[in-house]
Coordinates of C-alpha atoms in Angstrom, one line a residue:
M24 CA -11.6 -70.7 147.6
L25 CA -11.2 -71.3 143.9
R26 CA -13.9 -68.7 143.2
A27 CA -12.1 -66.2 145.4
A28 CA -8.9 -66.8 143.6
K29 CA -10.6 -66.3 140.2
F30 CA -12.3 -63.1 141.4
A31 CA -9.0 -61.8 142.7
L32 CA -7.3 -62.5 139.3
L33 CA -10.2 -60.8 137.4
F34 CA -10.0 -57.8 139.7
F35 CA -6.3 -57.5 139.1
L36 CA -6.7 -57.7 135.3
L37 CA -9.4 -55.0 135.4
L38 CA -7.2 -52.5 137.3
P39 CA -6.1 -49.6 135.1
S40 CA -2.6 -49.9 133.8
P41 CA -0.1 -47.4 135.1
A42 CA 0.6 -44.5 132.8
P43 CA 3.7 -45.2 130.6
R44 CA 6.7 -43.3 131.7
A45 CA 7.9 -40.7 129.2
Q46 CA 11.2 -41.9 127.7
S47 CA 14.0 -39.5 128.6
P48 CA 15.7 -38.1 125.6
Q49 CA 19.1 -39.6 124.6
P50 CA 22.0 -37.5 125.8
T51 CA 23.6 -35.5 123.0
T52 CA 27.2 -34.6 122.5
R53 CA 28.9 -32.0 120.4
I54 CA 30.2 -33.2 117.0
A55 CA 33.9 -32.4 116.7
R56 CA 34.7 -34.0 113.3
V57 CA 33.2 -36.5 110.8
S58 CA 35.0 -38.6 108.3
I59 CA 34.2 -41.4 105.8
T60 CA 36.5 -44.2 104.9
G61 CA 36.4 -47.1 102.4
L62 CA 35.7 -45.0 99.3
R63 CA 37.5 -46.2 96.2
T64 CA 36.1 -44.0 93.4
L65 CA 33.7 -41.6 95.1
P66 CA 34.7 -38.3 96.8
P67 CA 33.9 -38.1 100.5
E68 CA 32.7 -34.5 100.6
P69 CA 29.2 -34.9 99.1
F70 CA 28.4 -37.7 101.6
L71 CA 29.4 -35.6 104.6
L72 CA 26.6 -33.3 103.5
V73 CA 24.2 -36.3 103.2
A74 CA 25.2 -37.4 106.7
A75 CA 24.2 -34.0 108.0
L76 CA 26.3 -34.0 111.1
P77 CA 28.1 -30.7 110.9
P78 CA 30.9 -30.0 113.4
G79 CA 29.6 -28.0 116.3
A80 CA 26.1 -29.6 116.2
N81 CA 24.9 -31.8 119.0
A82 CA 23.9 -35.3 118.2
A83 CA 22.7 -38.4 119.9
K84 CA 23.4 -42.1 119.0
D85 CA 20.1 -42.3 117.1
D86 CA 21.3 -39.3 115.0
L87 CA 24.5 -41.3 114.0
Q88 CA 22.4 -44.3 113.0
A89 CA 20.0 -42.1 111.0
A90 CA 23.0 -40.6 109.2
A91 CA 24.3 -44.1 108.3
D92 CA 20.8 -45.0 107.1
R93 CA 20.7 -42.0 104.8
L94 CA 24.0 -42.9 103.3
L95 CA 22.9 -46.5 102.7
Q96 CA 19.6 -45.5 101.2
L97 CA 21.5 -43.7 98.4
G98 CA 22.2 -47.0 96.8
L99 CA 25.8 -46.1 96.3
F100 CA 27.0 -48.2 99.2
S101 CA 26.4 -51.9 99.9
R102 CA 27.3 -51.4 103.6
V103 CA 27.7 -48.5 106.0
T104 CA 28.8 -48.8 109.6
Y105 CA 30.0 -46.2 112.0
E106 CA 32.1 -45.7 115.1
Y107 CA 32.7 -42.8 117.4
R108 CA 35.2 -41.7 120.0
T109 CA 34.9 -39.0 122.6
F110 CA 37.5 -36.4 122.9
A111 CA 37.8 -33.2 125.0
D112 CA 36.3 -31.2 122.0
G113 CA 33.5 -33.6 121.3
L114 CA 32.7 -36.7 119.2
S115 CA 34.9 -37.9 116.4
V116 CA 32.6 -39.9 114.1
T117 CA 33.9 -42.3 111.4
F118 CA 31.6 -43.9 108.8
H119 CA 32.9 -47.0 107.1
A120 CA 31.4 -47.4 103.6
E121 CA 31.6 -50.1 101.0
E122 CA 30.8 -48.9 97.5
A123 CA 28.1 -50.8 95.7
P124 CA 28.3 -51.6 91.9
R125 CA 27.3 -48.8 89.6
V126 CA 26.2 -49.0 86.0
P127 CA 26.5 -46.5 83.1
V128 CA 23.7 -44.1 82.6
L129 CA 21.8 -43.6 79.3
F130 CA 20.0 -40.3 78.6
D131 CA 17.5 -41.9 76.3
N132 CA 15.5 -39.3 74.4
M133 CA 17.2 -35.9 74.8
P134 CA 18.6 -35.7 71.2
T135 CA 19.6 -32.0 71.3
L136 CA 21.9 -32.4 74.3
D137 CA 25.3 -34.0 74.4
D138 CA 26.2 -36.5 77.1
S139 CA 29.2 -34.4 78.2
E140 CA 27.0 -31.4 78.6
I141 CA 24.5 -33.3 80.8
N142 CA 27.2 -35.0 82.8
T143 CA 28.9 -31.7 83.5
A144 CA 25.6 -30.1 84.7
L145 CA 24.7 -33.1 86.9
H146 CA 28.2 -33.3 88.4
A147 CA 28.0 -29.6 89.3
D148 CA 24.8 -30.3 91.2
L149 CA 25.7 -33.7 92.5
P150 CA 29.5 -34.0 92.9
Y151 CA 29.3 -37.8 93.3
F152 CA 27.8 -38.1 89.8
D153 CA 30.4 -39.4 87.3
G154 CA 28.3 -40.8 84.5
T155 CA 27.3 -43.9 86.4
A156 CA 24.5 -44.6 88.8
P157 CA 23.5 -47.3 91.3
E158 CA 21.1 -50.0 90.4
T159 CA 18.6 -48.8 93.1
G160 CA 18.4 -46.1 95.8
S161 CA 17.5 -42.5 96.5
A162 CA 20.5 -41.3 94.4
L163 CA 18.5 -42.2 91.3
D164 CA 15.7 -39.8 92.3
A165 CA 18.3 -37.1 93.0
I166 CA 19.8 -37.6 89.6
A167 CA 16.4 -37.4 88.0
S168 CA 15.5 -34.2 89.8
S169 CA 18.8 -32.6 88.9
L170 CA 18.3 -33.7 85.2
R171 CA 14.8 -32.2 85.2
Q172 CA 16.1 -28.9 86.5
F173 CA 18.8 -28.9 83.8
L174 CA 16.3 -29.5 81.1
Q175 CA 14.1 -26.7 82.4
S176 CA 17.1 -24.4 82.1
R177 CA 17.1 -25.4 78.4
N178 CA 13.4 -24.7 78.1
I179 CA 12.5 -28.4 78.1
N180 CA 9.7 -29.1 80.6
A181 CA 9.4 -32.8 81.2
A182 CA 9.3 -35.2 84.1
I183 CA 12.0 -37.8 84.3
E184 CA 11.7 -41.5 84.8
H185 CA 14.5 -44.0 85.3
Q186 CA 14.7 -47.7 84.7
L187 CA 17.4 -50.4 84.9
V188 CA 17.7 -52.1 81.5
P189 CA 20.0 -54.6 79.9
N190 CA 22.9 -53.1 78.0
P191 CA 22.3 -54.1 74.3
L192 CA 25.8 -53.3 73.1
G193 CA 27.8 -54.5 76.2
D194 CA 27.7 -56.5 79.3
G195 CA 25.6 -55.8 82.4
A196 CA 23.0 -53.1 82.6
L197 CA 22.3 -49.4 82.0
Q198 CA 20.4 -46.9 84.1
Q199 CA 18.0 -45.4 81.6
F200 CA 16.7 -41.8 82.2
R201 CA 13.8 -40.8 79.9
A202 CA 12.0 -37.5 79.5
I203 CA 8.3 -38.3 79.7
G204 CA 6.3 -36.8 76.9
A205 CA 9.2 -36.1 74.5
D206 CA 7.6 -36.6 71.1
S207 CA 10.5 -36.3 68.6
R208 CA 10.4 -39.1 66.1
I209 CA 13.1 -40.7 63.8
A210 CA 12.8 -39.4 60.2
S211 CA 15.9 -41.2 58.8
V212 CA 18.9 -43.2 59.8
E213 CA 22.3 -42.8 58.1
F214 CA 25.5 -44.9 58.8
S215 CA 29.0 -43.6 58.5
D216 CA 30.5 -46.9 57.3
A217 CA 29.9 -48.3 53.8
L218 CA 29.3 -51.9 55.0
A219 CA 26.1 -50.8 56.8
S220 CA 25.1 -48.0 54.4
T221 CA 25.3 -50.3 51.4
S222 CA 23.8 -53.4 53.0
P223 CA 20.8 -54.6 50.9
K224 CA 19.0 -56.0 54.0
L225 CA 19.2 -53.1 56.4
P226 CA 16.8 -50.7 54.6
A227 CA 13.9 -53.1 55.2
D228 CA 15.0 -53.6 58.9
L229 CA 15.0 -49.9 59.5
S230 CA 11.2 -49.9 59.5
A231 CA 11.6 -50.8 63.2
L232 CA 13.0 -47.3 63.8
L233 CA 11.6 -45.0 61.2
G234 CA 8.6 -42.9 62.3
K235 CA 9.0 -44.2 65.9
P236 CA 9.8 -42.0 68.9
Y237 CA 13.5 -41.1 69.2
S238 CA 15.1 -43.5 71.7
R239 CA 18.8 -44.2 72.1
L240 CA 17.9 -47.5 73.7
A241 CA 15.8 -48.5 70.7
I242 CA 18.7 -47.5 68.4
Q243 CA 21.1 -49.6 70.4
L244 CA 18.8 -52.6 70.3
F245 CA 18.6 -52.2 66.5
L246 CA 22.4 -51.9 66.3
A247 CA 22.9 -55.0 68.5
E248 CA 20.3 -57.2 66.6
K249 CA 20.6 -56.0 63.0
V250 CA 23.9 -54.1 62.4
R251 CA 26.5 -55.7 64.7
P252 CA 25.8 -59.2 63.3
L253 CA 26.6 -57.9 59.8
Y254 CA 30.0 -56.7 61.0
L255 CA 30.7 -59.8 63.0
Q256 CA 30.1 -62.0 59.9
H257 CA 32.8 -60.1 58.1
G258 CA 35.4 -60.5 60.9
F259 CA 35.0 -57.0 62.5
L260 CA 35.0 -58.4 66.0
R261 CA 35.7 -55.1 67.7
V262 CA 33.3 -52.9 65.8
H263 CA 32.4 -49.8 67.8
F264 CA 29.1 -47.8 67.5
A265 CA 29.4 -44.2 68.7
T266 CA 26.6 -42.1 70.2
P267 CA 23.9 -41.3 67.6
Q268 CA 24.1 -37.8 66.3
I269 CA 21.3 -35.4 65.2
R270 CA 22.4 -33.4 62.2
L271 CA 20.1 -30.5 61.5
A272 CA 20.3 -27.7 59.0
G273 CA 19.4 -24.1 60.0
P274 CA 20.1 -21.8 62.9
P275 CA 20.8 -23.4 66.3
A276 CA 18.0 -21.5 67.9
A277 CA 15.4 -22.8 65.4
R278 CA 12.6 -25.0 66.8
L279 CA 13.4 -28.7 66.9
P280 CA 11.5 -30.5 64.1
D281 CA 9.1 -33.2 65.0
S282 CA 11.1 -35.8 63.0
L283 CA 14.9 -36.0 63.3
P284 CA 17.6 -37.3 61.0
V285 CA 19.8 -39.7 62.9
F286 CA 23.5 -40.3 62.0
I287 CA 25.3 -43.2 63.5
P288 CA 29.1 -43.2 63.5
I289 CA 30.6 -46.7 63.1
T290 CA 34.3 -47.6 63.5
P291 CA 34.6 -51.1 62.1
G292 CA 38.2 -51.7 63.1
I293 CA 40.2 -54.6 61.8
A294 CA 38.7 -57.5 59.8
Y295 CA 40.2 -60.4 61.7
R296 CA 41.0 -63.9 60.4
W297 CA 40.9 -67.1 62.5
Q298 CA 44.2 -68.3 63.9
A299 CA 43.6 -71.1 66.5
A300 CA 42.0 -72.2 69.7
E301 CA 44.0 -73.3 72.7
W302 CA 42.2 -75.5 75.2
S303 CA 42.8 -76.0 78.9
G304 CA 41.0 -78.1 81.5
N305 CA 39.8 -80.7 79.0
A306 CA 40.4 -84.2 80.2
A307 CA 37.3 -86.1 78.9
L308 CA 37.5 -84.8 75.3
S309 CA 40.8 -84.3 73.4
S310 CA 41.9 -81.1 71.9
T311 CA 41.8 -82.7 68.5
L312 CA 38.2 -83.6 68.9
L313 CA 37.3 -80.2 70.2
N314 CA 39.0 -78.5 67.2
E315 CA 37.1 -80.8 64.9
R316 CA 33.8 -79.9 66.5
L317 CA 34.8 -76.2 66.5
G318 CA 34.9 -76.3 62.7
M319 CA 37.0 -73.2 62.3
T320 CA 39.7 -72.9 59.6
T321 CA 43.0 -71.1 60.1
G322 CA 43.2 -68.1 57.8
A323 CA 39.4 -67.9 57.2
V324 CA 37.4 -64.9 58.1
A325 CA 36.8 -64.9 61.9
D326 CA 33.0 -64.8 61.6
G327 CA 31.9 -63.7 65.1
Q328 CA 28.5 -65.4 64.8
A329 CA 30.0 -68.6 63.5
I330 CA 32.4 -68.5 66.5
D331 CA 29.5 -68.2 68.9
L332 CA 27.8 -71.2 67.3
A333 CA 31.1 -73.1 67.6
W334 CA 31.1 -72.7 71.3
E335 CA 27.6 -74.1 71.5
R336 CA 28.7 -77.1 69.5
I337 CA 31.5 -77.7 72.0
L338 CA 29.0 -77.6 74.8
D339 CA 26.7 -80.0 72.8
E340 CA 29.6 -82.4 72.5
Y341 CA 30.2 -82.4 76.2
G342 CA 26.5 -82.9 76.8
R343 CA 26.5 -85.8 74.4
H344 CA 29.1 -87.5 76.8
G345 CA 27.1 -86.7 79.9
Y346 CA 28.9 -83.6 81.0
V347 CA 25.7 -81.5 81.2
N348 CA 27.2 -78.8 83.4
A349 CA 30.3 -78.2 81.5
K350 CA 31.3 -74.5 81.1
L351 CA 33.5 -72.7 78.6
S352 CA 35.4 -69.4 79.2
P353 CA 36.7 -68.3 75.8
Q354 CA 39.2 -65.4 76.0
A355 CA 40.1 -63.7 72.7
H356 CA 43.6 -62.6 71.9
Y357 CA 43.9 -60.2 69.0
D358 CA 47.1 -59.8 66.9
D359 CA 46.5 -56.5 65.1
S360 CA 49.9 -56.8 63.3
S361 CA 48.7 -60.0 61.5
S362 CA 44.9 -59.2 61.7
T363 CA 44.3 -62.6 63.4
V364 CA 42.5 -63.7 66.5
S365 CA 43.1 -66.7 68.6
F366 CA 41.2 -67.9 71.7
H367 CA 42.3 -69.5 74.9
V368 CA 39.4 -71.6 76.1
A369 CA 39.3 -72.6 79.8
I370 CA 37.0 -75.6 80.3
E371 CA 35.3 -76.8 83.5
E372 CA 34.0 -80.2 82.7
E373 CA 32.5 -81.1 86.2
N374 CA 30.8 -84.5 86.6
Q375 CA 29.9 -87.0 83.9
Y376 CA 26.3 -88.1 84.6
R377 CA 24.2 -91.2 83.9
H378 CA 20.5 -91.4 83.5
G379 CA 18.6 -92.2 86.7
D380 CA 14.9 -91.7 87.0
L381 CA 12.2 -90.3 84.6
L382 CA 9.3 -88.6 86.5
L383 CA 6.2 -87.7 84.5
T384 CA 3.2 -85.7 85.6
G385 CA 0.1 -84.5 83.9
L386 CA -0.5 -87.4 81.4
S387 CA -3.0 -90.2 81.3
V388 CA -1.8 -93.7 82.0
N389 CA -1.7 -94.4 78.3
G390 CA 0.1 -91.2 77.5
E391 CA 2.7 -91.9 80.1
A392 CA 3.3 -95.3 78.7
K393 CA 3.8 -93.9 75.2
V394 CA 6.4 -91.4 76.6
R395 CA 8.3 -94.0 78.5
A396 CA 8.3 -96.3 75.5
A397 CA 9.8 -93.6 73.3
W398 CA 12.3 -92.3 75.9
P399 CA 15.7 -92.6 74.3
I400 CA 18.1 -93.0 77.3
P401 CA 18.0 -96.3 79.2
P402 CA 18.6 -96.1 83.0
G403 CA 22.3 -96.3 83.9
E404 CA 23.5 -95.2 80.5
I405 CA 25.6 -92.0 79.9
F406 CA 23.1 -89.2 79.8
D407 CA 23.2 -87.9 76.3
K408 CA 21.8 -84.4 76.5
T409 CA 21.5 -84.0 72.7
K410 CA 19.0 -87.0 72.8
Y411 CA 17.1 -85.3 75.6
D412 CA 16.9 -82.0 73.8
L413 CA 15.7 -83.7 70.6
F414 CA 13.0 -85.6 72.6
L415 CA 11.8 -82.4 74.2
G416 CA 11.3 -80.9 70.7
Q417 CA 9.3 -84.0 69.7
L418 CA 7.1 -83.7 72.8
Q419 CA 6.4 -80.0 72.2
S420 CA 5.3 -80.7 68.6
H421 CA 3.1 -83.6 69.7
S422 CA 5.1 -85.9 67.5
R423 CA 3.4 -88.9 66.1
A424 CA 6.7 -90.7 66.6
I425 CA 5.9 -90.7 70.3
F426 CA 2.1 -90.6 70.5
G427 CA 1.1 -92.3 67.3
N428 CA -2.6 -91.6 66.6
M429 CA -3.5 -91.2 70.3
P430 CA -5.1 -87.8 71.0
V431 CA -3.0 -85.6 73.4
N432 CA -4.2 -82.7 75.5
F433 CA -1.3 -80.6 76.6
D434 CA 0.0 -77.2 75.5
Q435 CA 3.5 -77.2 77.0
V436 CA 6.0 -79.4 78.7
G437 CA 7.8 -78.2 81.8
H438 CA 11.2 -79.9 82.0
W439 CA 13.9 -80.0 84.6
L440 CA 17.1 -81.9 85.1
E441 CA 18.0 -82.7 88.7
C442 CA 21.7 -83.6 89.0
H443 CA 22.8 -85.9 91.9
P444 CA 26.6 -85.3 92.3
E445 CA 26.7 -87.9 95.1
N446 CA 26.0 -90.8 92.7
K447 CA 26.4 -88.9 89.4
T448 CA 23.0 -89.6 88.1
I449 CA 20.3 -87.4 86.7
T450 CA 16.6 -87.4 87.4
V451 CA 14.5 -86.1 84.5
M452 CA 11.2 -84.4 85.4
L453 CA 8.6 -83.7 82.7
D454 CA 5.3 -81.9 83.6
F455 CA 2.6 -81.8 80.8
K456 CA 0.3 -78.8 81.1

């Protein structure tokens, strides 16, 4: 009986499967009207073209979803949904879109073309283009294609690549568009302002640009790292660097030379002096102590770099008292009439932590004993982060103060602080590799 049952089951499994039924096509309905809501800064008309649901055409539900997907793939929207209603004249479709963040574009190595000229051409081709671009998405390829066509109209044949890069002279990021194969180089760099043009140090630093391929991103990096600090030191906290210019002699139709003279307009603005810092949110440390650690003098030049270091000293002071997650939010207030600057500094102190455990990996037994013997913060004491940072530096240098004459065999020390808010303790983890 059992053999018969097995045979019947095997026979059933070997039977040919019935042919799959062809899926019936989705019913379609005439499109009467299409609209897009939720746009804050973008015009709706270009996206109705992307949706590709013209009034009078027939569409199924899958077509509506495909249109929403096309809109989302642009990268200009973080979310796209749709709804539809049926009327006597057909479907009324509404797409609900939420705009995604956009970043400024940087046309990196097109020295003979003005940004305004490029922006106008791209906007004529892509009406949603406004000098910004999404961080990702098919809109980037559309911008690159339009830019390539514009360059071809100016007898510049080059493929275009794009890349999201940090903004050297501001917050956030830039969407960089580069012409591949552009070979113009930088022959010279001239500054419009005397502070930069007469600096004894900058000529040597310019070797990072001279003779190199023309790149606005490279120029901006140079300005951020070498020129802006010079102005900040002199109190020019709102210095502005305009778009680099190429100043050529000769007829406009002449062939572009291989090496270009670059002129950088600089507007230094007002040289500010320090007024005061106003603190809020500080309960653990007094305003008097914070001002002492700040180290700024009323009436002195508001040295921007010194100010940045002063905020670090404040965080160090909080770390010394166990507030390892303290945060500062300095907000500058400029008084142009008196050429002074003051700061309102909001502080989030968070928890005060004590030392809990010390976990070590990657060391021999003797090496671990040496580290534990030298560890500067006893369990249960306020976690002084400045001692922790100093100890890390000694470990990285294989300090004899820790290891004595014992040979050590590690190249780096991975380090982590694990905070436990529930009991306000910190576990220190050190991994020797």
